[in-house]
Structures are given as structure tokens and as C-alpha cells.
Short mmCIF file of C-alpha atoms and ligand atoms in Angstrom, two decimals:
data_model
loop_
_atom_site.label_atom_id
_atom_site.label_comp_id
_atom_site.label_asym_id
_atom_site.label_seq_id
_atom_site.Cartn_x
_atom_site.Cartn_y
_atom_site.Cartn_z
CA MET A 23 67.35 -0.37 116.69
CA ALA A 24 70.52 1.27 115.40
CA THR A 25 73.61 0.36 117.42
CA PHE A 26 75.60 3.18 118.90
CA GLN A 27 78.91 3.87 117.20
CA THR A 28 82.03 5.42 118.60
CA LEU A 29 82.52 9.06 117.67
CA PRO A 30 84.51 9.48 114.44
CA GLY A 31 88.24 9.07 115.04
CA PHE A 32 87.84 7.41 118.48
CA ARG A 33 89.09 3.98 119.21
CA GLU A 34 87.89 0.94 121.11
CA PHE A 35 90.32 -1.71 122.25
CA TYR A 36 89.03 -5.26 122.14
CA PRO A 37 91.19 -7.58 124.28
CA GLU A 38 93.50 -8.55 121.38
CA ASP A 39 93.98 -4.87 120.44
CA LEU A 40 94.63 -3.94 124.05
CA ALA A 41 97.19 -6.78 124.38
CA ARG A 42 99.11 -5.20 121.46
CA ARG A 43 98.86 -1.73 122.96
CA ASN A 44 100.00 -3.04 126.32
CA HIS A 45 102.94 -4.76 124.68
CA ILE A 46 104.03 -1.42 123.18
CA PHE A 47 103.56 0.46 126.45
CA ARG A 48 105.40 -2.20 128.42
CA LEU A 49 108.55 -1.92 126.26
CA TRP A 50 108.42 1.89 126.24
CA ARG A 51 108.09 1.94 130.01
CA GLN A 52 110.95 -0.54 130.43
CA THR A 53 113.17 1.42 128.03
CA ALA A 54 112.48 4.72 129.85
CA GLY A 55 113.45 2.94 133.07
CA ASN A 56 116.72 1.76 131.48
CA PHE A 57 117.52 5.41 130.80
CA GLY A 58 116.69 6.53 134.35
CA PHE A 59 113.48 8.42 133.50
CA ALA A 60 110.76 8.63 136.20
CA GLU A 61 107.07 8.22 135.31
CA TYR A 62 104.42 10.87 136.08
CA ASP A 63 100.73 11.39 135.20
CA ALA A 64 98.37 14.38 135.05
CA PRO A 65 94.72 15.23 134.32
CA VAL A 66 93.19 14.60 130.91
CA LEU A 67 91.01 17.74 131.19
CA GLU A 68 92.84 21.04 131.53
CA PRO A 69 92.07 24.77 131.53
CA LEU A 70 91.71 25.92 127.92
CA GLU A 71 94.10 28.75 128.72
CA LEU A 72 97.00 26.29 129.00
CA TYR A 73 97.01 25.81 125.26
CA LYS A 74 96.04 29.30 124.08
CA ALA A 75 98.92 30.94 122.25
CA LYS A 76 101.36 28.32 123.62
CA SER A 77 100.96 25.19 121.56
CA GLY A 78 100.47 26.99 118.25
CA ASP A 79 97.65 27.88 115.89
CA GLU A 80 97.24 24.42 114.44
CA ILE A 81 96.70 22.65 117.75
CA GLU A 82 94.45 25.47 118.95
CA THR A 83 92.03 24.92 116.08
CA GLN A 84 92.01 21.18 116.84
CA LEU A 85 91.06 21.43 120.51
CA PHE A 86 88.16 19.51 122.00
CA ASN A 87 87.02 22.32 124.28
CA PHE A 88 83.84 23.23 126.12
CA THR A 89 82.50 25.12 129.11
CA ASP A 90 82.05 22.95 132.22
CA LYS A 91 79.13 23.17 134.64
CA GLY A 92 81.07 25.63 136.76
CA GLY A 93 81.48 27.94 133.76
CA ARG A 94 85.17 27.14 133.27
CA GLU A 95 86.64 27.02 129.78
CA VAL A 96 88.26 23.59 129.55
CA ALA A 97 89.89 21.37 126.93
CA LEU A 98 90.82 17.70 126.60
CA ARG A 99 94.61 17.71 126.45
CA PRO A 100 95.97 17.69 122.89
CA GLU A 101 99.57 17.16 124.13
CA MET A 102 101.51 16.80 127.37
CA THR A 103 104.13 19.52 127.08
CA PRO A 104 102.30 22.49 128.69
CA THR A 105 101.05 20.18 131.47
CA VAL A 106 104.45 18.76 132.31
CA CYS A 107 105.88 22.29 132.32
CA ARG A 108 103.31 23.24 134.93
CA LEU A 109 104.14 20.20 137.07
CA VAL A 110 107.87 20.76 136.94
CA GLY A 111 107.59 24.55 137.23
CA ALA A 112 105.56 24.29 140.45
CA LYS A 113 108.22 22.22 142.22
CA ALA A 114 111.35 23.06 140.24
CA SER A 115 113.51 24.02 143.21
CA ALA A 116 112.65 20.83 145.12
CA LEU A 117 113.20 18.39 142.23
CA LYS A 118 116.40 16.42 142.04
CA ARG A 119 118.43 17.31 138.88
CA PRO A 120 118.60 16.34 136.16
CA ILE A 121 114.83 16.11 135.92
CA LYS A 122 114.20 13.22 133.56
CA TRP A 123 110.50 12.38 133.29
CA PHE A 124 108.26 10.25 131.09
CA SER A 125 104.57 9.47 130.71
CA ILE A 126 102.29 7.34 128.59
CA ALA A 127 98.91 8.98 128.13
CA GLU A 128 95.98 9.62 125.83
CA PHE A 129 95.47 12.81 123.87
CA PHE A 130 92.69 14.40 121.81
CA ARG A 131 92.87 16.49 118.65
CA TYR A 132 89.99 17.26 116.32
CA GLU A 133 91.95 16.35 113.20
CA ARG A 134 91.04 15.35 109.70
CA MET A 135 91.28 11.57 109.97
CA GLN A 136 93.79 9.68 107.86
CA LYS A 137 96.04 6.66 108.08
CA GLY A 138 97.94 6.86 111.34
CA ARG A 139 96.01 9.94 112.52
CA GLY A 140 92.99 9.86 114.76
CA ARG A 141 91.11 12.16 117.09
CA CYS A 142 92.34 10.26 120.14
CA PHE A 143 95.76 8.65 120.34
CA HIS A 144 98.42 7.82 122.89
CA GLN A 145 101.86 9.26 123.19
CA PHE A 146 104.99 8.30 125.07
CA ASN A 147 106.43 11.63 126.22
CA ALA A 148 109.99 11.99 127.56
CA ASP A 149 111.45 15.31 128.69
CA ILE A 150 114.52 16.64 130.46
CA PHE A 151 114.39 19.88 132.45
CA GLY A 152 117.19 22.06 133.76
CA GLU A 153 119.89 21.14 131.24
CA PRO A 154 120.75 23.94 128.81
CA GLY A 155 123.43 22.14 126.78
CA PRO A 156 123.23 19.41 124.10
CA GLU A 157 123.73 16.74 126.82
CA ALA A 158 119.94 16.65 127.13
CA GLU A 159 119.45 16.19 123.38
CA ILE A 160 122.06 13.39 123.42
CA GLU A 161 120.15 11.51 126.11
CA LEU A 162 116.73 12.06 124.50
CA ILE A 163 117.68 11.15 120.95
CA ALA A 164 119.35 7.99 122.27
CA LEU A 165 116.16 7.21 124.18
CA LEU A 166 113.99 7.83 121.14
CA VAL A 167 116.10 5.49 119.02
CA GLN A 168 115.99 2.80 121.67
CA CYS A 169 112.23 3.16 122.19
CA LEU A 170 111.86 2.08 118.56
CA GLY A 171 114.87 -0.26 118.48
CA ALA A 172 113.59 -2.23 121.49
CA PHE A 173 110.93 -3.71 119.20
CA GLY A 174 113.43 -4.96 116.63
CA LEU A 175 113.18 -1.94 114.29
CA THR A 176 116.54 -1.11 112.71
CA ALA A 177 118.16 1.78 110.88
CA GLU A 178 116.59 0.32 107.72
CA ASP A 179 113.16 0.85 109.21
CA PHE A 180 113.32 4.36 110.69
CA TYR A 181 115.53 7.39 111.16
CA VAL A 182 115.58 10.66 113.11
CA ARG A 183 115.78 13.88 111.16
CA LEU A 184 117.70 16.47 113.18
CA SER A 185 117.48 20.19 112.66
CA ASP A 186 118.00 23.45 114.50
CA ARG A 187 115.76 26.48 114.77
CA ASN A 188 118.61 28.56 116.20
CA LEU A 189 120.78 28.04 113.13
CA TRP A 190 117.82 28.93 110.93
CA PHE A 191 117.35 32.18 112.86
CA TYR A 192 121.12 33.00 112.70
CA TYR A 193 121.16 32.23 108.96
CA LEU A 194 118.06 34.30 108.18
CA GLU A 195 119.32 37.14 110.33
CA ALA A 196 122.57 37.12 108.34
CA LEU A 197 120.41 37.33 105.18
CA GLY A 198 118.86 40.51 106.57
CA LEU A 199 115.50 39.20 107.82
CA ASP A 200 114.09 40.46 111.12
CA GLU A 201 112.59 38.09 113.69
CA ALA A 202 108.97 38.37 112.49
CA ARG A 203 110.00 37.61 108.89
CA SER A 204 112.24 34.76 110.03
CA ARG A 205 109.31 33.23 111.90
CA GLY A 206 107.22 33.63 108.77
CA VAL A 207 109.90 31.79 106.75
CA LEU A 208 110.07 28.95 109.31
CA GLY A 209 106.26 28.66 109.19
CA ALA A 210 106.58 28.18 105.44
CA ILE A 211 109.49 25.69 105.75
CA ASP A 212 107.34 23.59 108.11
CA LYS A 213 104.83 23.15 105.26
CA TYR A 214 107.27 23.20 102.33
CA GLU A 215 107.61 19.42 101.97
CA LYS A 216 103.85 19.07 101.62
CA TYR A 217 102.91 22.14 99.64
CA GLY A 218 106.07 23.29 97.81
CA ASP A 219 106.19 27.00 96.88
CA GLU A 220 102.51 27.32 97.91
CA ALA A 221 103.82 27.10 101.53
CA PHE A 222 105.15 30.63 101.19
CA LYS A 223 101.68 32.07 100.43
CA GLY A 224 101.10 33.17 104.03
CA TYR A 225 104.53 34.78 104.18
CA THR A 226 103.94 36.71 100.95
CA GLU A 227 100.58 37.94 102.22
CA ALA A 228 102.12 39.19 105.46
CA PHE A 229 105.46 40.56 104.25
CA GLY A 230 105.35 40.71 100.44
CA PRO A 231 107.22 38.33 98.14
CA LEU A 232 110.70 37.14 99.06
CA ALA A 233 113.44 38.40 96.69
CA PRO A 234 114.55 35.55 94.36
CA GLU A 235 118.13 35.56 95.68
CA LEU A 236 116.80 35.26 99.26
CA MET A 237 114.54 32.43 98.21
CA ALA A 238 117.51 30.70 96.56
CA LYS A 239 119.53 31.01 99.76
CA ILE A 240 116.67 29.58 101.82
CA LEU A 241 116.30 26.61 99.44
CA GLU A 242 120.06 26.09 99.60
CA PHE A 243 119.92 25.79 103.40
CA LEU A 244 117.04 23.40 103.06
CA GLN A 245 119.28 21.12 100.99
CA VAL A 246 121.87 20.76 103.78
CA LYS A 247 122.14 17.06 104.67
CA SER A 248 125.38 16.76 106.69
CA LEU A 249 127.45 18.56 109.24
CA ASP A 250 130.12 19.25 106.63
CA ALA A 251 127.54 20.85 104.33
CA LEU A 252 126.21 22.85 107.26
CA GLU A 253 129.67 24.17 108.09
CA HIS A 254 130.31 24.90 104.43
CA THR A 255 127.05 26.84 104.03
CA LEU A 256 127.71 28.90 107.13
CA ALA A 257 131.45 29.42 106.48
CA SER A 258 130.98 32.83 104.89
CA LEU A 259 128.87 34.11 107.80
CA ASP A 260 131.20 34.45 110.70
CA GLY A 261 130.05 35.31 114.16
CA GLU A 262 130.48 33.86 117.64
CA LYS A 263 126.88 32.63 117.79
CA ILE A 264 127.26 30.44 114.74
CA LYS A 265 130.64 29.07 115.91
CA THR A 266 129.32 28.14 119.36
CA ARG A 267 126.27 26.57 117.79
CA LEU A 268 128.36 24.45 115.43
CA ALA A 269 130.33 23.28 118.48
CA ASP A 270 126.99 22.11 120.00
CA TRP A 271 126.22 20.24 116.81
CA LYS A 272 129.60 18.50 116.93
CA LYS A 273 129.15 17.54 120.55
CA LEU A 274 125.67 16.10 119.84
CA LEU A 275 126.61 14.17 116.71
CA GLY A 276 129.92 13.01 118.27
CA ALA A 277 128.11 11.56 121.31
CA LEU A 278 125.50 9.83 119.14
CA ASP A 279 128.32 8.40 117.07
CA ALA A 280 130.06 7.11 120.22
CA MET A 281 126.78 5.37 121.11
CA GLY A 282 126.76 3.71 117.70
CA LEU A 283 123.67 5.61 116.60
CA THR A 284 124.97 7.60 113.60
CA ARG A 285 123.09 5.38 111.17
CA PHE A 286 119.81 6.38 112.80
CA VAL A 287 120.34 10.16 112.55
CA ALA A 288 120.16 12.45 109.48
CA VAL A 289 120.99 16.14 109.47
CA ASP A 290 117.97 17.71 107.76
CA LEU A 291 117.08 21.37 108.00
CA GLY A 292 113.70 20.73 106.40
CA VAL A 293 112.35 19.90 109.89
CA VAL A 294 111.42 23.00 111.88
CA ARG A 295 108.35 21.74 113.83
CA GLY A 296 104.99 23.46 113.76
CA LEU A 297 104.42 23.84 117.49
CA ALA A 298 104.97 27.38 118.74
CA TYR A 299 107.28 26.79 121.67
CA TYR A 300 110.40 25.20 120.17
CA THR A 301 113.60 27.17 120.57
CA GLY A 302 116.64 25.14 119.46
CA PHE A 303 117.38 21.65 118.22
CA VAL A 304 114.26 19.98 116.78
CA PHE A 305 113.87 16.43 115.54
CA GLU A 306 111.34 14.04 114.07
CA ALA A 307 111.38 10.30 113.49
CA PHE A 308 110.06 8.79 110.26
CA ASP A 309 109.87 5.39 108.60
CA ARG A 310 112.65 5.02 106.04
CA LYS A 311 110.30 4.25 103.19
CA GLY A 312 108.50 7.53 103.79
CA GLU A 313 105.11 5.85 103.61
CA LEU A 314 103.82 6.88 107.03
CA ARG A 315 103.32 10.15 108.85
CA ALA A 316 105.77 11.11 111.59
CA LEU A 317 106.44 8.48 114.23
CA ALA A 318 107.70 10.99 116.79
CA GLY A 319 108.64 14.60 117.20
CA GLY A 320 110.31 16.87 119.70
CA GLY A 321 112.86 19.47 120.44
CA ARG A 322 114.05 22.13 122.87
CA TYR A 323 111.62 24.57 124.41
CA ASP A 324 113.59 26.71 126.85
CA ASP A 325 110.96 29.41 127.44
CA LEU A 326 107.78 27.46 128.04
CA VAL A 327 108.10 26.72 131.77
CA GLN A 328 108.52 30.40 132.47
CA LYS A 329 105.72 31.39 130.06
CA LEU A 330 103.44 29.14 132.07
CA GLY A 331 104.29 30.87 135.35
CA GLY A 332 107.28 28.77 136.50
CA PRO A 333 110.94 29.73 136.85
CA ALA A 334 113.28 30.05 133.84
CA LEU A 335 114.06 26.41 133.16
CA PRO A 336 115.55 24.99 129.95
CA ALA A 337 113.77 21.92 128.61
CA VAL A 338 113.92 19.38 125.78
CA GLY A 339 111.61 16.49 125.01
CA PHE A 340 109.82 14.38 122.46
CA ALA A 341 106.70 12.30 121.98
CA ILE A 342 106.16 9.10 120.08
CA GLY A 343 102.58 8.45 118.88
CA ASP A 344 101.18 4.92 119.16
CA MET A 345 99.22 4.85 115.87
CA THR A 346 101.91 5.27 113.22
CA PHE A 347 104.21 3.22 115.40
CA ALA A 348 101.81 0.24 115.54
CA LEU A 349 101.37 0.49 111.74
CA LEU A 350 105.13 0.32 111.24
CA LEU A 351 105.51 -2.68 113.58
CA GLU A 352 102.74 -4.50 111.68
CA GLN A 353 104.23 -3.64 108.26
CA ARG A 354 107.61 -5.04 109.39
CA GLY A 355 106.09 -8.17 110.95
CA LEU A 356 107.32 -7.11 114.36
CA MET A 357 103.97 -7.11 116.17
CA PRO A 358 103.96 -10.41 118.06
CA THR A 359 100.79 -12.51 118.26
CA LEU A 360 99.91 -12.04 121.87
CA VAL A 361 97.69 -14.74 123.32
CA GLN A 362 96.35 -14.57 126.85
CA ALA A 363 96.48 -18.26 127.64
CA PRO A 364 95.89 -19.66 131.11
CA ASP A 365 98.57 -21.91 132.66
CA VAL A 366 96.02 -24.34 133.98
CA TYR A 367 92.48 -25.28 132.88
CA CYS A 368 90.24 -27.22 135.30
CA VAL A 369 87.88 -29.91 134.01
CA ILE A 370 85.16 -30.42 136.56
CA GLY A 371 82.47 -33.15 136.97
CA GLY A 372 79.46 -32.06 139.00
CA GLU A 373 78.63 -29.66 141.79
CA ALA A 374 80.47 -31.58 144.53
CA GLU A 375 83.64 -31.76 142.41
CA ARG A 376 83.26 -28.06 141.59
CA LEU A 377 83.38 -27.12 145.29
CA ALA A 378 86.47 -29.27 145.74
CA ALA A 379 88.10 -27.62 142.70
CA PHE A 380 87.34 -24.08 143.93
CA GLY A 381 89.78 -24.46 146.83
CA ASP A 382 92.62 -25.43 144.50
CA ILE A 383 91.64 -22.81 141.87
CA HIS A 384 91.80 -20.01 144.34
CA ALA A 385 95.02 -21.22 145.99
CA LEU A 386 96.72 -21.60 142.58
CA ARG A 387 95.63 -18.15 141.45
CA ALA A 388 96.83 -16.64 144.73
CA ALA A 389 100.17 -18.36 144.12
CA GLY A 390 100.44 -16.48 140.80
CA PHE A 391 99.23 -19.05 138.26
CA ARG A 392 96.68 -18.18 135.57
CA VAL A 393 93.81 -20.60 136.11
CA ASP A 394 90.54 -20.91 134.24
CA TYR A 395 87.55 -23.25 134.45
CA PRO A 396 84.08 -23.56 132.88
CA MET A 397 81.45 -21.41 134.56
CA LYS A 398 78.68 -23.93 134.01
CA GLU A 399 78.45 -27.72 134.23
CA VAL A 400 79.13 -29.06 130.71
CA ALA A 401 80.09 -32.49 129.32
CA PHE A 402 83.68 -33.66 129.87
CA GLY A 403 84.33 -33.82 126.13
CA LYS A 404 83.42 -30.15 125.71
CA GLN A 405 85.59 -29.18 128.64
CA PHE A 406 88.63 -30.98 127.21
CA LYS A 407 88.08 -29.19 123.97
CA ALA A 408 87.88 -25.88 125.80
CA ALA A 409 91.06 -26.78 127.73
CA ALA A 410 92.92 -27.48 124.49
CA GLU A 411 91.60 -24.32 122.80
CA SER A 412 92.52 -22.15 125.79
CA GLY A 413 96.24 -22.74 125.21
CA ALA A 414 96.73 -23.96 128.78
CA LYS A 415 99.70 -26.26 129.44
CA LEU A 416 98.02 -28.36 132.11
CA ALA A 417 94.51 -29.66 132.74
CA LEU A 418 93.44 -30.51 136.29
CA ILE A 419 90.65 -33.09 136.23
CA TYR A 420 88.12 -33.21 139.05
CA GLY A 421 85.85 -36.23 138.39
CA ASP A 422 83.81 -38.16 140.99
CA ASP A 423 86.30 -41.10 140.85
CA GLU A 424 89.18 -38.76 141.62
CA LEU A 425 87.22 -37.04 144.40
CA ALA A 426 86.43 -40.43 145.98
CA LYS A 427 90.14 -41.36 145.91
CA GLY A 428 91.21 -37.93 147.27
CA VAL A 429 93.30 -37.21 144.19
CA VAL A 430 93.31 -34.90 141.16
CA LYS A 431 94.26 -36.13 137.73
CA ILE A 432 96.81 -33.85 136.01
CA ARG A 433 97.12 -33.98 132.24
CA ASP A 434 100.02 -32.43 130.35
CA LEU A 435 98.12 -30.97 127.41
CA THR A 436 101.20 -31.03 125.20
CA THR A 437 102.38 -34.63 125.75
CA ARG A 438 98.93 -35.90 126.87
CA GLU A 439 100.67 -37.73 129.77
CA GLU A 440 98.51 -38.10 132.85
CA SER A 441 99.27 -38.69 136.55
CA GLU A 442 97.25 -38.73 139.74
CA VAL A 443 98.31 -36.42 142.57
CA PRO A 444 96.94 -36.31 146.11
CA ARG A 445 94.64 -33.28 146.60
CA ASN A 446 96.97 -31.60 149.05
CA HIS A 447 99.93 -31.88 146.63
CA VAL A 448 98.26 -30.17 143.67
CA ALA A 449 99.79 -26.72 144.19
CA ALA A 450 103.32 -28.14 144.70
CA HIS A 451 102.96 -30.31 141.60
CA VAL A 452 101.82 -27.40 139.43
CA ARG A 453 104.70 -25.25 140.76
CA ASP A 454 107.25 -27.98 139.98
CA PHE A 455 105.82 -28.45 136.49
CA PHE A 456 106.17 -24.76 135.58
CA SER A 457 109.50 -24.21 137.27
CA ALA A 458 110.88 -27.19 135.29
CA GLY A 459 109.98 -25.09 132.28
P1 HAM B 517 103.63 16.29 117.87
O1 HAM B 517 104.57 16.29 116.72
O2 HAM B 517 102.43 17.13 117.76
O3 HAM B 517 104.49 16.74 119.14
O4 HAM B 517 103.21 14.82 118.19
C1 HAM B 517 104.15 13.80 118.42
C2 HAM B 517 103.67 12.50 117.79
O5 HAM B 517 102.40 12.20 118.25
C3 HAM B 517 103.51 12.57 116.27
O6 HAM B 517 104.76 12.35 115.61
C4 HAM B 517 102.51 11.45 115.99
O7 HAM B 517 103.15 10.20 115.97
C5 HAM B 517 101.63 11.54 117.22
N1 HAM B 517 100.39 12.26 116.91
C6 HAM B 517 100.17 13.61 116.92
N2 HAM B 517 98.92 13.90 116.54
C7 HAM B 517 98.30 12.73 116.29
C8 HAM B 517 97.01 12.32 115.85
N3 HAM B 517 96.04 13.21 115.65
N4 HAM B 517 96.75 10.98 115.67
C9 HAM B 517 97.71 10.08 115.91
N5 HAM B 517 98.96 10.37 116.33
C10 HAM B 517 99.26 11.68 116.50
C11 HAM B 517 103.98 16.94 120.39
O8 HAM B 517 102.86 16.57 120.73
C12 HAM B 517 104.94 17.55 121.37
N6 HAM B 517 104.16 17.90 122.57
C13 HAM B 517 106.06 16.56 121.66
C14 HAM B 517 107.04 17.07 122.69
C15 HAM B 517 107.25 16.56 123.91
N7 HAM B 517 107.84 18.10 122.54
C16 HAM B 517 108.54 18.26 123.64
N8 HAM B 517 108.18 17.31 124.49
#
């Protein structure tokens, strides 16, 4: 009989795989806590409508959607952003500001599978609501860097590319493009790194070819790689909007510098983000070698809460995906070998000894120790082998001699030293052993 397989692009987590995933989630959760973010959760199945025309064309074509038994059009969530906007929007006036929230959850996109991309994956999402100025970006970019740095990754391993959709719009407006054309250009820029000039095909079809001098100006902006270059390129285009925006840039980069994070951040106008809702600063994290797909992405989306029925509420956020991230940790040798070893392994003679052992086993577990024992009666030799293989530090030996004397033999599995302890002192002895380190 053929064995059932997972659906293509879906993942199973055997205990060792789950231990690695949990390790990642644990550090993300801890880091978010260090930054004062509160955790939330939400449903995995949502009304299809939530993603229609909000997340963007690409995500819409990748939805896992169906009609439920009540005739509702539903979709497995492809991302958290619309959901978290609904949550915050519904209680915005009651929530304490600043609203700094995070979640760790699973998402589904019907994508073409490739290295670091699946049809189900997890993301760590962090978002700040109610803060219109770059203070929110400062906090989030610092959090993003630390969520990667907490694992031992350095500025040699990854960096954050920082860009700005506002400046792009101001620049294109100054070049004489209206909003629809500017959006068309940004759509092309989003794909430019991958497809080169081909990326402008859609634009040309919609609006006709770009004049060569316009194209040259756009490519010039794309080359900007520092704040100085940005100021230089924009110098000839005066206007209050541009001046104010450059002041935001200085504030953001100045704060990140004060945190010692400059080496992690690169000004790079090639990042514009494909999702439909971004409105200002946008950023993406990549491995330095450029071998992997994006580790994380995010930006400002000041209109989405209101578009989804909530009040006008500025917002910024990002998400780190677990797949590329785990690949990078493995490549850099930063994924620890995580073994789930018991503290104590019990070696048990026959049925009578087993009943005696059960009392101690349960009491030790209730006291917080990890305790294991063989489920079935097996020879002592095999049990000692199992004790050694389990990685336990101590073996408790319940033989008939020990039972007759009212003691338990305790063996230090590292030094092989043995001692006999009265039955009613076992828990205290184990506690002393582990507190002594
Ligand atoms: P995104 O760029 O679509 O942004 O996804 C963020 C990260 O999730 C990516 O950089 C990648 O690591 C991971 N990811 C996305 N799709 C897949 C996939 N098919 N397989 C594996 N990993 C994947 C968002 O989702 C925005 N909602 C982020 C955000 C939060 N913006 C504001 N707040």
C-alpha cells in the first residue's frame, strides 16, 4: 500500500526538527519581550475578503481559498498584517499607546517551491500602531537586527536594506509622472533586480515606453547607496516635502547609529516591496553573501487599518520567515544540537520494584525534574545502556536488594560513582545533585 505523503510544500516536524524550531521561536519571543512588545494570536482561517485588493496581486494569486460548508468564501492566512490591523482597529481607542505587538504564527501561500520557500511557513511579526514618525521605524529596525543578532549572527552575516516609497513618489512626481505611472514604475523596480529591463514590460504595456532620459533618472536613483548620495540626487529638486522627508531619514539613521547598528543597515532604493499597502519607509533583511531569498521584510502602512474598517491609525511592521532564517543559521554553524535528555533515568528490577519506583518517579517529575524509565521489564544490562544513551546525568537503581534494604542506589552516569540513599531521601538527594551543578 502506498504511504500517504504530505501535500507538496508542507512540512512535518519530527522531534529534532521541532526542537530547532522551538529554539528559534524561544529567542524571538524573548527578544520581543526585551523590546516591550506584547504577544497576540488570531485565527488561521479568515474571510477571503480580508486579502482581496489589500495584500496585492501576487499574494492574491497564491491564496489557499475555498468555500466553507456555510457558503462563506474563506482563505488560509497568507500573512498577518490585515488580521492584526483588524484586531487593533476594533479596539484602537482602548489600547494603551504605543501599541507594540508581536506574534509567531503559521502562514500559507501557494507558491512555486524553491530553497527557503514553501507553501506553509512561520513568521515572527512585529508591528507598532499609532506612531506616525520615524520613532516606530527606529524601534522596529533595532528589533529586527536583534532578532537575528540574538542567535550570534553578525553584520558579516546579514544586513537590512532600507528604502522609502515616499521619496520615490516625490522623485517621480518631480520627473513629471502622475501617481498611476509612479506606481507602475515602483512595480517594475520591485522586479528589476530579478528581471532587469524586462521588469518594465508591464509598465510599457500600460503607459507606453518610458523616455530614455526618464529611464536614466530612475536608474540613477536606483544606484543611491548612502544618505549623502540621496541628498545629492535630490538637491536640485527643492520642496518642503523632500526636506521634511530627508529630516526623517537623518533621525532614523542617527538613532540607529546611536544604537551601534549602522553596520547592519544599508541605504538601498532598490527595495520597494511588492505588497500593496506600504506607504513610507520599507526595508528587507538579506544574508550578506546574497545566496538566500529575503530573511525578513516590512515597512510602513499608514492606510491599512482604516481601509479595513478601523480608525485612521499609522502603522509600521515587519515579518521574519523561519525557513530562510533556519538555512542561514545552519550555513553559519549557529544552529545548536538540541538534545532532549532526561535528568534522571530509572533502572528497575521486577514488578514490585517498579511500583516502588513509580512513587519516586512521579514525585521527581512533579518537582520539575525530567525523569524517564523503561516501559517494559528488560535485563539490567540493557537498561544501563539505555540510561547511558539517554544522556541522563543520574541513574536511580531499584533492584530487589535495594528494595529489601529500603534504599535506592544512585549512580552518577558521568563519574560512575555510586551511593545508596534511603528511599525517603531520594528527592532531596537528586535536588542537591542538580543544584550543585
Ligand atoms: P513578506 O515579505 O511577504 O512580508 O514576508 C516576510 C518574510 O516571510 C519573507 O522575507 C520570507 O522570509 C518569509 N516568507 C514569505 N513567503 C514565504 C514562503 N512562501 N515560504 C517561506 N517563507 C516565506 C509580509 O508577509 C508582511 N506581512 C510583513 C509585514 C508585517 N509588514 C508589515 N508588518
